[in-house]
């Protein structure tokens, strides 16, 4: 009924299918090991949380008329009441570290360099903050007057 030549031209053998699946799986595993997607997503969440915290602190300071300071170290950041000197909120960094300039030298108290968030700081902005992960560095610029926070991603 069917000739052997026609059947052979239309179908793949089991070995051909298995070899192609093996090649595809090797390519996918190489991509997964090279790019750590889980850490990138977690780092991006931490940056988004930092950005929303900066915006929230700005709106609280502007609406209530009080001065809120921002301090950080490599493993945490927090907001404090400048008048009382006590922390209002503090968050731990799990996937990266923060520093002020590209060379890694840093002054961890932004209150000393004029980065208090208040009504009187309308024209100022934070110095550039860098958030560093295993394979990427993010540059964060916060403009107090407009409430805009820019995040730029750079690879190492």
PDB file of C-alpha atoms in Angstrom:
ATOM      1  CA  UNK A   1       0.000   0.000   0.000  1.00  0.00           C
ATOM      2  CA  UNK A   2       2.750   2.552   0.989  1.00  0.00           C
ATOM      3  CA  UNK A   3       6.173   2.420  -0.523  1.00  0.00           C
ATOM      4  CA  UNK A   4       9.186   2.412   1.803  1.00  0.00           C
ATOM      5  CA  UNK A   5      10.808   5.371   0.048  1.00  0.00           C
ATOM      6  CA  UNK A   6       7.855   7.691   0.653  1.00  0.00           C
ATOM      7  CA  UNK A   7       7.595   6.777   4.353  1.00  0.00           C
ATOM      8  CA  UNK A   8      11.304   7.287   4.973  1.00  0.00           C
ATOM      9  CA  UNK A   9      11.272  10.753   3.402  1.00  0.00           C
ATOM     10  CA  UNK A  10       8.349  11.942   5.549  1.00  0.00           C
ATOM     11  CA  UNK A  11       9.342  10.762   9.034  1.00  0.00           C
ATOM     12  CA  UNK A  12      12.220  11.346  11.459  1.00  0.00           C
ATOM     13  CA  UNK A  13      13.876   8.447  13.152  1.00  0.00           C
ATOM     14  CA  UNK A  14      13.899   8.201  16.924  1.00  0.00           C
ATOM     15  CA  UNK A  15      17.649   8.815  17.022  1.00  0.00           C
ATOM     16  CA  UNK A  16      17.344  12.062  15.054  1.00  0.00           C
ATOM     17  CA  UNK A  17      14.652  13.335  17.432  1.00  0.00           C
ATOM     18  CA  UNK A  18      16.681  12.431  20.525  1.00  0.00           C
ATOM     19  CA  UNK A  19      19.857  14.052  19.167  1.00  0.00           C
ATOM     20  CA  UNK A  20      18.014  17.274  18.366  1.00  0.00           C
ATOM     21  CA  UNK A  21      16.413  17.320  21.858  1.00  0.00           C
ATOM     22  CA  UNK A  22      19.846  16.800  23.415  1.00  0.00           C
ATOM     23  CA  UNK A  23      21.324  19.710  21.458  1.00  0.00           C
ATOM     24  CA  UNK A  24      18.424  21.987  22.430  1.00  0.00           C
ATOM     25  CA  UNK A  25      18.748  21.046  26.112  1.00  0.00           C
ATOM     26  CA  UNK A  26      22.511  21.734  26.102  1.00  0.00           C
ATOM     27  CA  UNK A  27      21.926  25.189  24.615  1.00  0.00           C
ATOM     28  CA  UNK A  28      19.229  25.993  27.195  1.00  0.00           C
ATOM     29  CA  UNK A  29      21.375  24.807  30.107  1.00  0.00           C
ATOM     30  CA  UNK A  30      24.285  26.914  28.880  1.00  0.00           C
ATOM     31  CA  UNK A  31      22.062  29.991  28.850  1.00  0.00           C
ATOM     32  CA  UNK A  32      20.718  29.261  32.336  1.00  0.00           C
ATOM     33  CA  UNK A  33      24.204  28.819  33.811  1.00  0.00           C
ATOM     34  CA  UNK A  34      25.588  31.887  32.081  1.00  0.00           C
ATOM     35  CA  UNK A  35      22.717  34.203  33.039  1.00  0.00           C
ATOM     36  CA  UNK A  36      21.477  33.936  36.596  1.00  0.00           C
ATOM     37  CA  UNK A  37      17.866  34.971  35.987  1.00  0.00           C
ATOM     38  CA  UNK A  38      16.748  34.381  39.579  1.00  0.00           C
ATOM     39  CA  UNK A  39      19.317  36.780  41.041  1.00  0.00           C
ATOM     40  CA  UNK A  40      18.567  39.412  38.382  1.00  0.00           C
ATOM     41  CA  UNK A  41      14.862  39.341  39.244  1.00  0.00           C
ATOM     42  CA  UNK A  42      15.566  39.559  42.990  1.00  0.00           C
ATOM     43  CA  UNK A  43      18.025  42.423  42.463  1.00  0.00           C
ATOM     44  CA  UNK A  44      15.539  44.269  40.300  1.00  0.00           C
ATOM     45  CA  UNK A  45      12.902  43.868  43.038  1.00  0.00           C
ATOM     46  CA  UNK A  46      15.311  45.338  45.603  1.00  0.00           C
ATOM     47  CA  UNK A  47      16.021  48.301  43.341  1.00  0.00           C
ATOM     48  CA  UNK A  48      12.315  48.879  42.732  1.00  0.00           C
ATOM     49  CA  UNK A  49      11.742  48.784  46.504  1.00  0.00           C
ATOM     50  CA  UNK A  50      14.560  51.309  47.037  1.00  0.00           C
ATOM     51  CA  UNK A  51      13.123  53.594  44.348  1.00  0.00           C
ATOM     52  CA  UNK A  52       9.612  53.449  45.813  1.00  0.00           C
ATOM     53  CA  UNK A  53      11.018  54.050  49.323  1.00  0.00           C
ATOM     54  CA  UNK A  54      12.891  57.144  48.090  1.00  0.00           C
ATOM     55  CA  UNK A  55       9.726  58.473  46.427  1.00  0.00           C
ATOM     56  CA  UNK A  56       7.613  57.748  49.514  1.00  0.00           C
ATOM     57  CA  UNK A  57      10.126  59.439  51.826  1.00  0.00           C
ATOM     58  CA  UNK A  58      10.126  62.472  49.551  1.00  0.00           C
ATOM     59  CA  UNK A  59       6.337  62.765  49.570  1.00  0.00           C
ATOM     60  CA  UNK A  60       6.162  62.289  53.366  1.00  0.00           C
ATOM     61  CA  UNK A  61       8.845  64.952  53.888  1.00  0.00           C
ATOM     62  CA  UNK A  62       7.209  67.396  51.478  1.00  0.00           C
ATOM     63  CA  UNK A  63       3.685  66.901  52.838  1.00  0.00           C
ATOM     64  CA  UNK A  64       4.527  66.917  56.544  1.00  0.00           C
ATOM     65  CA  UNK A  65       7.241  69.581  56.358  1.00  0.00           C
ATOM     66  CA  UNK A  66       9.812  67.536  58.225  1.00  0.00           C
ATOM     67  CA  UNK A  67      13.330  66.594  57.267  1.00  0.00           C
ATOM     68  CA  UNK A  68      13.983  62.910  56.577  1.00  0.00           C
ATOM     69  CA  UNK A  69      17.550  61.678  56.192  1.00  0.00           C
ATOM     70  CA  UNK A  70      18.772  58.699  54.179  1.00  0.00           C
ATOM     71  CA  UNK A  71      21.655  56.525  55.392  1.00  0.00           C
ATOM     72  CA  UNK A  72      23.048  53.323  54.009  1.00  0.00           C
ATOM     73  CA  UNK A  73      25.882  50.863  54.278  1.00  0.00           C
ATOM     74  CA  UNK A  74      26.776  47.959  52.031  1.00  0.00           C
ATOM     75  CA  UNK A  75      24.123  45.661  53.500  1.00  0.00           C
ATOM     76  CA  UNK A  76      21.229  47.952  54.519  1.00  0.00           C
ATOM     77  CA  UNK A  77      19.639  51.332  53.936  1.00  0.00           C
ATOM     78  CA  UNK A  78      17.260  53.326  56.045  1.00  0.00           C
ATOM     79  CA  UNK A  79      15.433  56.590  56.596  1.00  0.00           C
ATOM     80  CA  UNK A  80      15.712  58.546  59.813  1.00  0.00           C
ATOM     81  CA  UNK A  81      14.127  61.609  61.347  1.00  0.00           C
ATOM     82  CA  UNK A  82      16.792  64.322  61.144  1.00  0.00           C
ATOM     83  CA  UNK A  83      15.442  66.146  64.203  1.00  0.00           C
ATOM     84  CA  UNK A  84      15.283  63.112  66.504  1.00  0.00           C
ATOM     85  CA  UNK A  85      18.144  61.154  64.939  1.00  0.00           C
ATOM     86  CA  UNK A  86      16.282  57.835  65.070  1.00  0.00           C
ATOM     87  CA  UNK A  87      15.506  55.464  62.219  1.00  0.00           C
ATOM     88  CA  UNK A  88      11.982  55.531  60.823  1.00  0.00           C
ATOM     89  CA  UNK A  89      12.491  52.578  58.492  1.00  0.00           C
ATOM     90  CA  UNK A  90      15.409  50.283  57.782  1.00  0.00           C
ATOM     91  CA  UNK A  91      15.750  47.634  55.047  1.00  0.00           C
ATOM     92  CA  UNK A  92      18.312  44.909  54.589  1.00  0.00           C
ATOM     93  CA  UNK A  93      19.968  44.361  51.201  1.00  0.00           C
ATOM     94  CA  UNK A  94      20.230  40.682  50.309  1.00  0.00           C
ATOM     95  CA  UNK A  95      21.311  40.627  46.660  1.00  0.00           C
ATOM     96  CA  UNK A  96      23.730  43.515  46.301  1.00  0.00           C
ATOM     97  CA  UNK A  97      25.516  46.380  47.982  1.00  0.00           C
ATOM     98  CA  UNK A  98      25.220  50.164  47.841  1.00  0.00           C
ATOM     99  CA  UNK A  99      28.000  52.710  47.529  1.00  0.00           C
ATOM    100  CA  UNK A 100      28.357  56.324  46.446  1.00  0.00           C
ATOM    101  CA  UNK A 101      30.921  56.516  43.697  1.00  0.00           C
ATOM    102  CA  UNK A 102      32.250  54.237  41.012  1.00  0.00           C
ATOM    103  CA  UNK A 103      35.601  53.595  42.710  1.00  0.00           C
ATOM    104  CA  UNK A 104      33.998  52.022  45.755  1.00  0.00           C
ATOM    105  CA  UNK A 105      35.033  54.825  48.106  1.00  0.00           C
ATOM    106  CA  UNK A 106      31.974  55.920  49.980  1.00  0.00           C
ATOM    107  CA  UNK A 107      30.594  58.171  52.633  1.00  0.00           C
ATOM    108  CA  UNK A 108      27.749  56.221  54.104  1.00  0.00           C
ATOM    109  CA  UNK A 109      25.936  59.083  55.808  1.00  0.00           C
ATOM    110  CA  UNK A 110      24.130  61.087  53.157  1.00  0.00           C
ATOM    111  CA  UNK A 111      22.883  63.504  55.787  1.00  0.00           C
ATOM    112  CA  UNK A 112      26.373  65.013  56.007  1.00  0.00           C
ATOM    113  CA  UNK A 113      26.481  65.843  52.304  1.00  0.00           C
ATOM    114  CA  UNK A 114      23.145  67.576  51.943  1.00  0.00           C
ATOM    115  CA  UNK A 115      20.855  64.747  50.942  1.00  0.00           C
ATOM    116  CA  UNK A 116      18.157  65.375  53.510  1.00  0.00           C
ATOM    117  CA  UNK A 117      14.698  65.187  52.033  1.00  0.00           C
ATOM    118  CA  UNK A 118      12.697  68.253  53.040  1.00  0.00           C
ATOM    119  CA  UNK A 119      10.850  71.242  51.605  1.00  0.00           C
ATOM    120  CA  UNK A 120      13.992  73.368  51.743  1.00  0.00           C
ATOM    121  CA  UNK A 121      15.932  70.971  49.513  1.00  0.00           C
ATOM    122  CA  UNK A 122      13.832  71.638  46.433  1.00  0.00           C
ATOM    123  CA  UNK A 123      16.696  72.180  43.985  1.00  0.00           C
ATOM    124  CA  UNK A 124      19.091  69.521  45.224  1.00  0.00           C
ATOM    125  CA  UNK A 125      19.473  65.890  44.320  1.00  0.00           C
ATOM    126  CA  UNK A 126      21.214  62.924  45.867  1.00  0.00           C
ATOM    127  CA  UNK A 127      24.695  62.101  44.720  1.00  0.00           C
ATOM    128  CA  UNK A 128      24.717  59.139  42.378  1.00  0.00           C
ATOM    129  CA  UNK A 129      24.192  55.897  44.285  1.00  0.00           C
ATOM    130  CA  UNK A 130      25.472  52.620  42.848  1.00  0.00           C
ATOM    131  CA  UNK A 131      23.868  49.236  43.534  1.00  0.00           C
ATOM    132  CA  UNK A 132      26.223  46.381  42.666  1.00  0.00           C
ATOM    133  CA  UNK A 133      25.310  42.720  42.149  1.00  0.00           C
ATOM    134  CA  UNK A 134      27.426  39.781  40.970  1.00  0.00           C
ATOM    135  CA  UNK A 135      27.225  40.648  37.291  1.00  0.00           C
ATOM    136  CA  UNK A 136      25.649  44.111  37.011  1.00  0.00           C
ATOM    137  CA  UNK A 137      25.912  47.584  38.453  1.00  0.00           C
ATOM    138  CA  UNK A 138      22.918  49.924  38.618  1.00  0.00           C
ATOM    139  CA  UNK A 139      23.319  53.711  38.778  1.00  0.00           C
ATOM    140  CA  UNK A 140      20.546  55.445  40.759  1.00  0.00           C
ATOM    141  CA  UNK A 141      19.928  59.208  40.541  1.00  0.00           C
ATOM    142  CA  UNK A 142      17.216  60.731  42.735  1.00  0.00           C
ATOM    143  CA  UNK A 143      16.025  64.282  42.046  1.00  0.00           C
ATOM    144  CA  UNK A 144      14.300  65.629  45.143  1.00  0.00           C
ATOM    145  CA  UNK A 145      12.538  68.580  43.495  1.00  0.00           C
ATOM    146  CA  UNK A 146      10.670  66.521  40.901  1.00  0.00           C
ATOM    147  CA  UNK A 147      10.538  63.192  42.704  1.00  0.00           C
ATOM    148  CA  UNK A 148      12.089  61.514  39.683  1.00  0.00           C
ATOM    149  CA  UNK A 149      14.389  58.560  40.252  1.00  0.00           C
ATOM    150  CA  UNK A 150      16.468  57.305  37.320  1.00  0.00           C
ATOM    151  CA  UNK A 151      17.936  53.808  37.305  1.00  0.00           C
ATOM    152  CA  UNK A 152      20.526  52.921  34.658  1.00  0.00           C
ATOM    153  CA  UNK A 153      21.841  49.388  34.271  1.00  0.00           C
ATOM    154  CA  UNK A 154      25.465  48.697  33.362  1.00  0.00           C
ATOM    155  CA  UNK A 155      27.289  45.404  33.091  1.00  0.00           C
ATOM    156  CA  UNK A 156      30.615  44.909  34.826  1.00  0.00           C
TER     157      UNK A 156
END
